[in-house]
XYZ file of C-alpha atoms in Angstrom:
665
model
C 70.114 -5.211 24.138
C 72.017 -5.198 20.757
C 75.140 -3.082 20.267
C 74.287 0.614 19.995
C 76.053 3.923 19.449
C 74.485 5.570 22.493
C 74.756 4.985 26.255
C 72.144 2.634 27.725
C 70.725 3.147 31.240
C 71.125 0.041 33.411
C 67.335 -0.154 33.774
C 66.630 0.314 30.027
C 64.136 -2.563 29.765
C 62.134 -1.337 32.746
C 62.482 2.257 31.506
C 60.834 1.408 28.178
C 57.984 -0.379 29.965
C 57.472 2.734 32.091
C 57.497 4.953 28.985
C 54.787 2.910 27.258
C 52.684 3.088 30.389
C 51.885 6.710 29.625
C 50.846 6.243 25.957
C 52.516 9.553 25.093
C 54.743 8.668 22.101
C 53.272 9.738 18.693
C 50.295 11.520 20.255
C 48.884 14.770 18.881
C 50.159 18.223 19.818
C 48.544 19.601 22.951
C 48.324 23.178 24.168
C 49.430 22.157 27.638
C 52.787 20.827 26.435
C 53.204 23.611 23.869
C 52.818 26.118 26.689
C 55.495 24.353 28.725
C 57.955 24.442 25.791
C 57.238 28.150 25.262
C 57.654 28.798 28.973
C 61.047 27.027 28.985
C 62.211 29.217 26.079
C 60.858 32.301 27.823
C 62.351 31.579 31.249
C 65.793 30.684 29.870
C 65.658 33.404 27.182
C 66.622 30.962 24.412
C 65.327 30.601 20.834
C 64.622 26.870 21.046
C 63.172 24.461 23.613
C 61.350 21.145 23.673
C 59.537 18.516 25.680
C 60.563 15.089 24.383
C 60.375 11.376 25.080
C 62.976 8.737 24.169
C 62.226 5.160 23.111
C 64.574 2.429 21.822
C 65.998 4.331 18.848
C 64.633 7.846 18.675
C 63.924 11.057 20.523
C 60.339 12.138 19.804
C 59.258 15.738 20.374
C 55.923 16.269 22.061
C 56.295 20.062 21.906
C 58.912 22.312 20.335
C 59.803 25.982 20.052
C 62.260 27.192 17.440
C 62.567 24.145 15.144
C 60.253 21.941 13.080
C 61.544 18.401 13.657
C 59.167 15.795 15.073
C 61.841 13.226 15.923
C 65.584 12.491 15.603
C 67.733 9.402 15.962
C 68.686 8.702 19.541
C 72.429 8.527 18.885
C 72.471 12.107 17.491
C 70.843 13.718 20.524
C 72.396 15.529 23.449
C 69.557 14.099 25.545
C 71.005 10.584 25.402
C 73.397 11.774 28.143
C 70.721 13.638 30.127
C 68.833 10.344 30.228
C 71.741 8.808 32.152
C 71.683 11.469 34.893
C 69.476 12.098 37.898
C 69.484 15.864 37.581
C 70.148 18.592 35.082
C 72.946 18.469 32.481
C 74.125 21.922 31.374
C 76.552 22.437 28.475
C 77.548 26.111 28.080
C 79.654 25.408 24.966
C 78.975 22.163 23.113
C 82.225 22.438 21.153
C 84.159 21.944 24.404
C 82.164 19.007 25.788
C 84.087 15.709 25.276
C 80.898 13.647 25.101
C 79.681 15.670 22.115
C 82.878 15.910 20.084
C 81.446 13.966 17.118
C 77.815 15.036 17.441
C 76.389 16.149 14.061
C 74.102 18.765 15.628
C 76.967 21.037 16.685
C 78.195 22.242 13.306
C 75.316 20.959 11.171
C 71.712 20.073 11.909
C 70.403 22.266 14.737
C 73.813 23.987 15.219
C 73.623 23.764 19.002
C 76.123 25.602 21.191
C 74.289 25.863 24.536
C 72.222 23.036 26.003
C 70.421 22.583 29.313
C 68.398 19.388 29.795
C 66.616 17.821 32.744
C 65.213 14.274 32.726
C 61.503 13.535 33.069
C 61.548 10.986 35.895
C 58.658 8.698 36.839
C 57.564 8.148 40.424
C 59.466 4.846 40.390
C 62.731 6.367 39.173
C 62.768 5.828 35.398
C 63.924 8.600 33.064
C 61.532 8.507 30.095
C 62.212 11.873 28.448
C 63.632 15.351 28.809
C 62.850 19.053 28.949
C 65.543 21.079 27.201
C 66.592 24.677 26.494
C 68.800 25.248 23.436
C 70.689 28.191 21.968
C 73.008 28.734 19.019
C 75.496 30.783 21.041
C 77.704 30.028 24.034
C 75.925 30.982 27.281
C 74.693 29.707 30.641
C 71.643 29.853 32.916
C 71.401 30.868 36.549
C 70.137 28.961 39.589
C 66.653 30.485 39.394
C 66.274 29.320 35.813
C 67.531 25.845 36.728
C 64.998 25.606 39.558
C 62.248 26.691 37.171
C 63.174 23.845 34.794
C 63.035 21.347 37.672
C 59.554 22.606 38.599
C 58.351 22.273 34.997
C 59.758 18.724 34.761
C 57.863 17.737 37.894
C 54.736 19.361 36.475
C 54.973 17.331 33.241
C 55.279 14.083 35.163
C 52.364 15.024 37.445
C 50.176 15.533 34.392
C 51.229 12.220 32.878
C 50.540 10.382 36.130
C 47.116 12.039 36.306
C 46.309 10.855 32.794
C 47.267 7.281 33.611
C 44.874 7.318 36.546
C 41.933 9.186 35.011
C 41.694 8.607 31.205
C 41.081 6.169 28.226
C 41.488 7.818 24.797
C 38.625 7.942 22.348
C 40.176 6.024 19.420
C 37.970 7.532 16.747
C 38.703 11.029 17.982
C 42.412 10.242 17.996
C 42.269 9.080 14.376
C 40.406 12.221 13.333
C 42.867 14.458 15.157
C 45.819 12.596 13.623
C 44.361 13.296 10.200
C 44.035 17.000 11.022
C 47.582 17.072 12.369
C 48.900 15.342 9.246
C 47.122 17.922 7.086
C 48.449 20.844 9.127
C 51.980 19.441 9.113
C 51.830 18.943 5.365
C 50.631 22.517 4.779
C 53.243 23.994 7.105
C 56.097 22.048 5.520
C 54.949 22.619 1.940
C 54.525 26.352 2.501
C 58.284 26.623 3.077
C 58.979 24.705 -0.119
C 56.580 26.875 -2.151
C 58.192 30.164 -1.170
C 61.364 29.610 -3.225
C 59.734 29.049 -6.652
C 57.078 31.632 -5.829
C 59.858 34.140 -5.215
C 60.982 33.573 -8.804
C 57.432 33.777 -10.205
C 56.660 37.080 -8.520
C 60.084 38.518 -9.306
C 60.101 37.612 -12.997
C 56.531 38.805 -13.575
C 57.530 42.092 -12.005
C 60.415 42.318 -14.487
C 58.205 41.325 -17.444
C 55.696 43.991 -16.442
C 58.333 46.645 -17.075
C 58.926 45.560 -20.688
C 57.005 46.662 -23.795
C 53.695 44.765 -23.718
C 50.406 45.101 -25.553
C 47.146 45.530 -23.626
C 46.344 41.814 -23.548
C 49.814 40.860 -22.337
C 49.683 43.503 -19.599
C 46.352 42.114 -18.426
C 47.755 38.586 -18.325
C 50.842 39.687 -16.388
C 48.718 41.652 -13.917
C 46.577 38.543 -13.398
C 49.687 36.432 -12.719
C 51.006 39.045 -10.275
C 47.658 39.236 -8.477
C 47.482 35.452 -8.244
C 51.067 35.293 -6.953
C 50.415 37.924 -4.288
C 47.232 36.120 -3.216
C 49.091 32.832 -2.950
C 51.813 34.500 -0.904
C 49.212 35.893 1.502
C 47.823 32.399 2.031
C 51.283 30.945 2.626
C 52.187 33.751 5.019
C 48.991 33.137 6.982
C 49.956 29.476 7.381
C 53.483 30.399 8.490
C 52.236 33.109 10.807
C 49.968 30.605 12.536
C 52.942 28.287 13.000
C 55.087 31.118 14.345
C 52.416 32.231 16.814
C 52.181 28.715 18.204
C 55.973 28.587 18.563
C 56.014 31.827 20.552
C 57.329 34.175 17.866
C 56.441 37.862 17.859
C 55.696 39.157 14.375
C 56.092 42.827 13.531
C 54.070 43.748 10.454
C 54.627 46.744 8.172
C 51.320 47.750 6.631
C 49.744 51.155 5.965
C 47.262 52.172 8.653
C 45.577 55.290 9.949
C 47.475 56.340 13.056
C 44.761 58.690 14.302
C 42.085 56.069 13.773
C 44.161 53.437 15.613
C 44.781 55.754 18.577
C 41.137 56.766 18.817
C 40.110 53.124 18.629
C 42.409 52.250 21.531
C 41.117 55.226 23.518
C 37.462 54.262 22.982
C 38.257 50.638 23.812
C 39.833 51.550 27.157
C 37.414 54.338 28.010
C 34.682 51.911 29.059
C 37.012 50.518 31.750
C 37.678 53.886 33.423
C 35.714 54.771 36.572
C 33.803 58.028 36.915
C 36.391 59.272 39.428
C 39.043 59.468 36.692
C 39.316 61.937 33.834
C 40.518 60.019 30.773
C 42.111 62.059 27.978
C 43.612 61.546 24.524
C 45.909 64.331 23.282
C 47.165 64.114 19.694
C 49.754 66.464 18.205
C 48.256 68.699 15.509
C 51.191 67.719 13.249
C 50.589 64.010 13.752
C 50.517 62.132 10.416
C 47.411 60.209 9.505
C 48.704 57.292 7.413
C 51.920 55.481 8.387
C 53.578 52.138 7.656
C 53.846 49.834 10.669
C 52.152 47.295 12.894
C 48.831 48.652 14.100
C 48.104 45.559 16.178
C 51.371 45.756 18.134
C 50.881 49.487 18.780
C 47.408 48.743 20.093
C 48.834 45.945 22.259
C 51.463 48.253 23.784
C 49.073 51.120 24.502
C 46.349 48.812 25.794
C 48.779 47.214 28.238
C 50.176 50.528 29.505
C 46.731 52.125 29.730
C 45.327 49.053 31.448
C 48.057 49.339 34.098
C 47.300 53.028 34.548
C 43.610 52.268 35.060
C 44.411 49.436 37.469
C 46.686 51.558 39.673
C 44.764 54.857 39.579
C 41.850 55.363 41.941
C 41.197 59.035 41.148
C 42.625 61.950 39.203
C 43.412 61.612 35.534
C 44.960 59.336 32.911
C 46.261 60.797 29.668
C 47.387 59.153 26.453
C 49.396 61.638 24.379
C 51.241 61.310 21.082
C 53.655 63.869 19.664
C 55.652 64.019 16.460
C 59.332 64.519 17.332
C 60.998 64.569 13.917
C 60.263 63.933 10.275
C 62.463 63.201 7.269
C 61.873 62.162 3.667
C 61.058 58.586 4.633
C 59.713 58.436 8.159
C 58.194 60.024 11.252
C 59.538 59.630 14.780
C 56.810 59.763 17.420
C 56.730 59.959 21.219
C 53.882 58.016 22.867
C 53.049 58.592 26.514
C 50.632 57.137 29.074
C 50.548 59.294 32.201
C 48.517 58.778 35.368
C 48.037 60.105 38.906
C 48.028 56.643 40.459
C 50.030 54.945 43.193
C 53.382 55.515 41.446
C 56.549 53.458 41.689
C 59.241 53.629 44.365
C 62.579 54.960 43.105
C 64.458 51.766 43.932
C 62.019 49.751 41.803
C 62.276 51.848 38.639
C 65.399 50.067 37.402
C 63.738 46.632 37.432
C 60.163 47.516 36.512
C 60.554 46.093 32.987
C 62.120 42.813 34.166
C 60.213 39.569 33.933
C 58.110 38.567 36.951
C 58.805 41.969 38.528
C 56.217 44.327 40.008
C 56.614 47.558 41.895
C 55.737 46.041 45.275
C 55.579 42.479 46.577
C 51.944 43.080 47.516
C 50.981 44.260 44.028
C 49.920 40.835 42.796
C 47.751 40.262 45.865
C 46.158 43.722 45.665
C 45.751 44.194 41.926
C 46.425 40.839 40.250
C 48.672 40.248 37.257
C 51.703 38.092 36.489
C 54.425 40.722 36.310
C 55.057 39.904 32.643
C 53.120 42.717 30.975
C 55.761 45.435 31.039
C 58.483 43.042 29.933
C 56.363 42.062 26.929
C 55.704 45.736 26.169
C 59.449 46.409 26.292
C 60.111 43.554 23.869
C 57.446 44.793 21.461
C 58.896 48.309 21.493
C 62.455 47.082 21.005
C 61.426 44.717 18.192
C 60.256 47.860 16.392
C 63.676 49.464 17.037
C 62.267 51.807 19.668
C 63.007 52.567 23.304
C 60.758 52.747 26.342
C 61.248 54.354 29.740
C 59.370 55.436 32.830
C 59.196 58.426 35.146
C 57.428 58.077 38.463
C 57.050 59.524 41.928
C 55.827 57.148 44.597
C 52.299 58.054 45.644
C 51.872 60.670 42.909
C 51.745 58.828 39.609
C 53.746 57.500 36.669
C 54.481 58.220 33.029
C 55.483 55.433 30.656
C 56.763 56.780 27.355
C 58.248 55.179 24.263
C 59.721 56.356 20.966
C 58.870 54.651 17.667
C 59.625 55.493 14.053
C 57.127 54.753 11.298
C 57.814 54.871 7.584
C 55.754 57.150 5.406
C 53.122 55.680 3.104
C 53.966 56.120 -0.562
C 51.932 55.203 -3.603
C 53.483 52.676 -5.970
C 54.369 55.518 -8.339
C 56.218 57.359 -5.578
C 57.970 54.148 -4.551
C 59.264 53.709 -8.086
C 60.379 57.352 -8.180
C 62.211 56.929 -4.872
C 63.844 53.729 -6.164
C 65.052 55.523 -9.285
C 66.403 58.359 -7.140
C 68.188 55.797 -4.935
C 69.924 54.299 -7.961
C 71.148 57.735 -8.956
C 72.526 58.346 -5.459
C 74.421 55.046 -5.432
C 77.739 54.731 -7.187
C 78.372 51.877 -9.612
C 78.521 48.824 -7.336
C 80.252 45.494 -7.688
C 78.025 42.916 -5.966
C 78.705 39.296 -4.969
C 75.597 37.132 -4.469
C 75.804 33.948 -2.335
C 72.885 31.798 -3.599
C 72.562 28.086 -4.468
C 69.093 28.138 -6.098
C 69.293 28.642 -9.873
C 65.912 30.398 -10.156
C 66.880 32.904 -7.478
C 70.253 33.379 -9.189
C 68.582 34.277 -12.476
C 66.084 36.569 -10.777
C 68.788 38.370 -8.834
C 70.893 38.833 -11.971
C 67.961 40.390 -13.815
C 67.184 42.725 -10.923
C 70.819 43.720 -10.258
C 71.410 44.285 -13.987
C 68.416 46.616 -14.003
C 69.943 48.532 -11.112
C 73.038 48.964 -13.261
C 75.368 47.094 -10.904
C 77.896 44.336 -11.691
C 76.995 40.919 -10.257
C 78.992 37.750 -9.604
C 77.331 34.639 -8.161
C 78.704 32.024 -5.748
C 76.870 28.722 -5.287
C 77.946 28.311 -1.667
C 79.915 29.989 1.105
C 83.307 28.439 0.368
C 83.111 29.293 -3.330
C 82.071 32.840 -2.458
C 84.953 33.336 -0.002
C 87.412 32.278 -2.700
C 85.868 34.804 -5.123
C 85.882 37.482 -2.416
C 89.612 36.944 -1.831
C 90.421 37.379 -5.512
C 88.291 40.399 -6.443
C 87.204 43.663 -4.840
C 83.465 43.919 -4.136
C 81.351 46.741 -2.703
C 78.475 44.634 -1.348
C 77.600 41.023 -0.475
C 74.072 39.579 -0.753
C 73.989 36.511 1.503
C 71.512 33.626 1.342
C 71.403 31.908 4.740
C 70.595 28.330 3.720
C 73.428 27.048 1.476
C 75.388 23.796 1.184
C 79.066 23.395 2.179
C 79.164 26.628 4.218
C 75.928 28.460 5.053
C 75.355 32.198 5.289
C 75.977 32.388 9.033
C 79.293 30.535 8.847
C 80.376 32.534 5.807
C 79.614 35.869 7.465
C 81.430 34.860 10.649
C 84.478 33.892 8.574
C 84.451 37.194 6.653
C 84.085 39.231 9.841
C 86.318 37.268 12.227
C 88.968 35.631 10.049
C 89.237 38.062 7.131
C 88.526 41.115 9.347
C 86.457 42.686 6.557
C 83.730 45.269 7.212
C 82.174 45.036 3.719
C 78.374 45.595 3.866
C 76.441 42.291 3.955
C 72.684 41.966 3.394
C 70.971 38.717 4.438
C 68.404 37.267 2.009
C 66.274 34.290 3.056
C 62.893 32.633 2.579
C 63.205 30.682 5.818
C 62.195 32.517 8.976
C 63.204 31.005 12.327
C 62.843 32.429 15.831
C 65.168 35.417 16.217
C 66.765 34.877 12.784
C 66.894 38.557 11.816
C 68.485 39.557 15.117
C 70.958 36.695 14.811
C 71.991 38.042 11.383
C 72.725 41.433 12.908
C 74.484 39.886 15.908
C 77.031 38.055 13.742
C 77.809 41.160 11.715
C 75.337 41.489 8.851
C 74.211 45.027 8.018
C 70.812 44.449 6.424
C 68.021 41.898 6.015
C 65.622 41.275 3.095
C 63.059 38.446 3.349
C 62.181 36.475 0.224
C 60.261 36.935 -1.950
C 61.584 40.475 -2.229
C 60.367 43.433 -4.231
C 62.867 45.401 -6.291
C 62.048 48.555 -4.330
C 62.617 46.772 -1.005
C 65.966 45.326 -2.065
C 67.162 48.612 -3.522
C 66.031 50.486 -0.416
C 68.043 48.163 1.830
C 71.087 48.425 -0.460
C 70.794 52.216 -0.370
C 70.485 52.186 3.428
C 73.547 50.040 4.130
C 75.713 51.713 1.486
C 74.910 55.235 2.674
C 74.964 54.662 6.422
C 76.385 57.701 8.179
C 79.711 57.327 10.013
C 79.666 57.144 13.793
C 79.169 60.477 15.491
C 81.525 61.121 18.376
C 81.429 63.425 21.366
C 84.713 63.507 23.244
C 85.405 59.945 22.143
C 81.904 58.653 22.961
C 80.003 57.070 20.066
C 76.550 58.666 19.837
C 75.619 57.151 16.467
C 73.098 54.629 17.807
C 71.350 57.198 19.989
C 71.182 59.771 17.203
C 70.077 57.282 14.563
C 67.452 55.706 16.773
C 65.980 59.133 17.650
C 66.347 60.511 14.110
C 68.735 63.086 15.623
C 66.095 64.496 17.937
C 68.295 66.528 20.310
C 65.646 66.813 23.021
C 65.424 63.041 23.223
C 69.232 62.671 23.090
C 69.567 65.150 25.951
C 66.930 63.293 27.957
C 68.685 59.937 27.510
C 72.069 61.419 28.428
C 70.586 63.013 31.559
C 69.091 59.669 32.603
C 72.452 57.939 32.088
C 74.411 60.624 33.968
C 72.004 60.556 36.922
C 71.648 56.797 37.071
C 75.073 55.264 36.476
C 77.174 56.692 39.374
C 74.780 55.240 41.934
C 74.766 51.900 40.116
C 78.581 51.791 40.171
C 78.590 52.344 43.944
C 75.936 49.671 44.503
C 77.808 47.205 42.297
C 81.151 47.746 44.039
C 79.599 47.472 47.510
C 77.849 44.249 46.552
C 81.124 42.825 45.264
C 82.977 43.809 48.436
C 80.306 41.991 50.463
C 80.301 39.008 48.075
C 76.564 39.510 47.612
C 76.433 37.432 44.434
C 72.693 37.820 43.906
C 72.884 41.616 44.150
C 75.870 41.774 41.780
C 74.029 39.624 39.260
C 70.904 41.801 39.359
C 72.747 45.135 39.254
C 75.073 44.029 36.446
C 72.154 42.656 34.440
C 70.254 45.929 34.774
C 73.285 48.037 33.852
C 73.884 45.998 30.690
C 70.896 47.589 28.958
C 72.354 51.121 29.309
C 75.876 50.618 27.944
C 75.024 49.610 24.342
C 73.164 52.904 23.852
C 76.539 54.685 23.964
C 78.450 51.872 22.199
C 80.488 51.091 25.353
C 81.242 47.592 24.078
C 84.498 47.011 25.998
C 82.916 48.000 29.296
C 79.922 45.823 28.463
C 82.256 42.800 28.196
C 83.675 43.586 31.655
C 80.181 43.919 33.089
C 79.141 40.629 31.494
C 82.135 38.879 33.076
C 81.148 40.185 36.528
C 77.586 39.002 35.971
C 78.799 35.534 34.980
C 81.099 35.215 37.987
C 78.211 36.300 40.219
C 76.053 33.574 38.673
C 78.873 31.089 39.344
C 79.193 32.498 42.909
C 82.933 32.846 42.465
C 84.761 36.169 42.071
C 88.274 35.629 40.704
C 91.228 38.034 40.953
C 90.215 39.233 37.505
C 86.910 40.518 38.893
C 88.572 43.277 40.938
C 90.554 44.363 37.897
C 87.397 44.487 35.774
C 85.508 46.389 38.482
C 88.225 49.045 38.646
C 88.265 49.342 34.874
C 84.478 49.557 34.807
C 84.380 52.286 37.463
C 87.024 54.359 35.687
C 85.458 53.918 32.254
C 81.921 54.755 33.360
C 83.070 57.653 35.530
C 84.968 59.132 32.571
C 81.919 58.643 30.371
C 79.629 60.365 32.870
C 82.040 63.311 33.149
C 82.188 63.687 29.365
C 78.444 63.360 28.872
C 77.772 65.859 31.668
C 79.270 68.563 29.444
C 77.315 67.531 26.353
C 75.414 70.351 24.683
C 73.073 69.717 21.784
C-alpha cells in the first residue's frame, strides 16, 4: 500500500476484497438501510446517524440521518479508527480525543462533538464499514444503547450475507434507478440553493408592492408574488420529502377549522369502537373555529391516544373533550383530553409511561400488541408544539391523557398589517446589528429594517460582527447561521459565554437541519425566523423577544416558564404544582435508597425521569446535579462527589416542595 494519512488495518488487501464481495458501494438508497439509520438516531437520541462502507480512499454513506453528504475522504473520518477496532469506539467529547486533534470535522465540516461507531464485520473477520451515532454536543450513551447498536450491526451484515447468497442485480433496473436517484439528488440540492435568491425576490416584490404603482404595475407585481409563492411551495414540498425520509418531524402553521378537524377525528375513530362502549365528543361552547397550527399533527396525537383508549377499554365509555382555557389578543390555549374506563395504569408505571419502549405491563404487548413507542411519539409531537402532556389513571378503573396546546388566531392580511403597524408603535427605536454574508439578503434586510424605522448595521461574518458589537451599543442581533470565518452558532456561543451578554438574538436561516431550531435556543438564541421571511413574521418575532416579560418569582422559585406556557392559566399552574409537590418527595427517597444500595440501573432510570420535571420550575442548578448522578450511574461508578450532590439535591427539592406547597393563585 502507498503512504497514507490514515491508519491501515493489517488485513487491508483482504478487507477490500471482502467489501467488493457484497457489491454495496455506490448502490441506490434503500428503505431497509434508511430505517436502520433512523433507528440508530432514535435509539441514541442524536440528530445524526449513518450506515457507511469504507474503500481505499473514501467513506461512502449508504444511509444517513441529519446530513446530506454521500461520501467523504477516508482521512477526514472518525470511522478510520473504528475500522481498526473489534468493537465499539465511543468519543464523548471529540475535542479531548488525541486521535482527532487535527480532524477538520470537529470545528468545521460536520462539527462533531460526540461520536459512537461500531464496525460492520464480515463472517470471516473483516471490517468493511461502520454504523455511527453523531451529535454536536458533548454526551454519552448507556449500555442498553450500545447493545442496540451491536444488534443493528449484526443485522446489517446478516442482510448483506443473505444478498450474496440469494441475488443477482437487474442491470437495466439499476441504471434506471440510478437515473431517478440522480434526479432526486439534484432537485434536493438545488432546492437549497434556490431558497436564498428566492428570499430576495419575494422580499423585494413585497416592498415594491407597498410603493405608488399604477394598475398595470400592481398586476405585474402581484403576478411575480404569486409565482414566487408557488415556487416556494414546490421547493418546500421537495425539502419536506427529504426531511420525512431523514426522520424529521415537521410542525406546520396553517389556518384550519378546529371543530371540523376534531369531528373528523371522532368520525374516523368511531368505526373502531365496539357496541359495548359509549364514544363521546365534547367540545367547549367557547371553542374557536379557525386557528393557526398543524391539523395533521393534532389528528395524529388524538388518533394515537384514542386508539389506545379503544384498545384497552372493553366496556364503559371513551370521551374526547376539548376546552378553551385562556385567550389573548393573539392566541387560544386549549386543553385536550381522552378519557376512558379501561384497564388503567398502575401507579408505579405512570412515571415511565411516556418513555420509549415502555408499556404499562410486561404482558401488554402480548395481550394487545404495539411497540411501546406510540406515547413517546405523542409526547414529542406535543412538546414540539410547545405544549405539555400528562396522564391520570387508576389501575382497573381507567385513564385520562390530557395535553395543553396554544394556537395562534387567524387574521386576514389586513389585520396582520394592522397588528404589524401596532407592533412598531409599541417598540422603541431600536439599533440592530445584522450578521449576514449574502449581499441580496443584506439589501433586503436593510430595506425592511428601514421601513420599521430602526437603525441597521451589517456584519459580513461572525468575527466582524463581534468587533462591531464590542464598539457600539445595540438593542438586537439578527443572526444568520451559515457564515464564513465564524458561523452563527459559534458567534452566539462567544457572545453568551465569553462576553456574558444577554442581548436578544434572533436566528435567521434558509437551511433547515434536524433539530436546528432547538439547537439555536439551546445555545442562547431568543427567537427564530426561517427564510424567506415575511415582514410581518420578522416584526412579530422582534416584538416578542423585545417585550418578553421578566421572570415571575414565588418565594425565589421562577414560575415564568410555567406561566408563559399556560398563558397564565392559574388552574393549570395549580395542577402542575400539585403534581410536582406530590411526586417529587417520593422520587427523592427512591433515588437516595437506590444510591445507598448502588443500584445503578435504578438511579439512572429515576434520575432520567426526574429530569423532565425540574426545568418546568427553572431549577437549573439542581438539574445539573441530577444529570451528574445519572451519568455516574451510567458509568456504574459513584464518586465522593455523588453523595454531596445527592444531599444538595434533597435539600434543594425539599425546600422547593415546601415553598410550592404554600402557593396560592
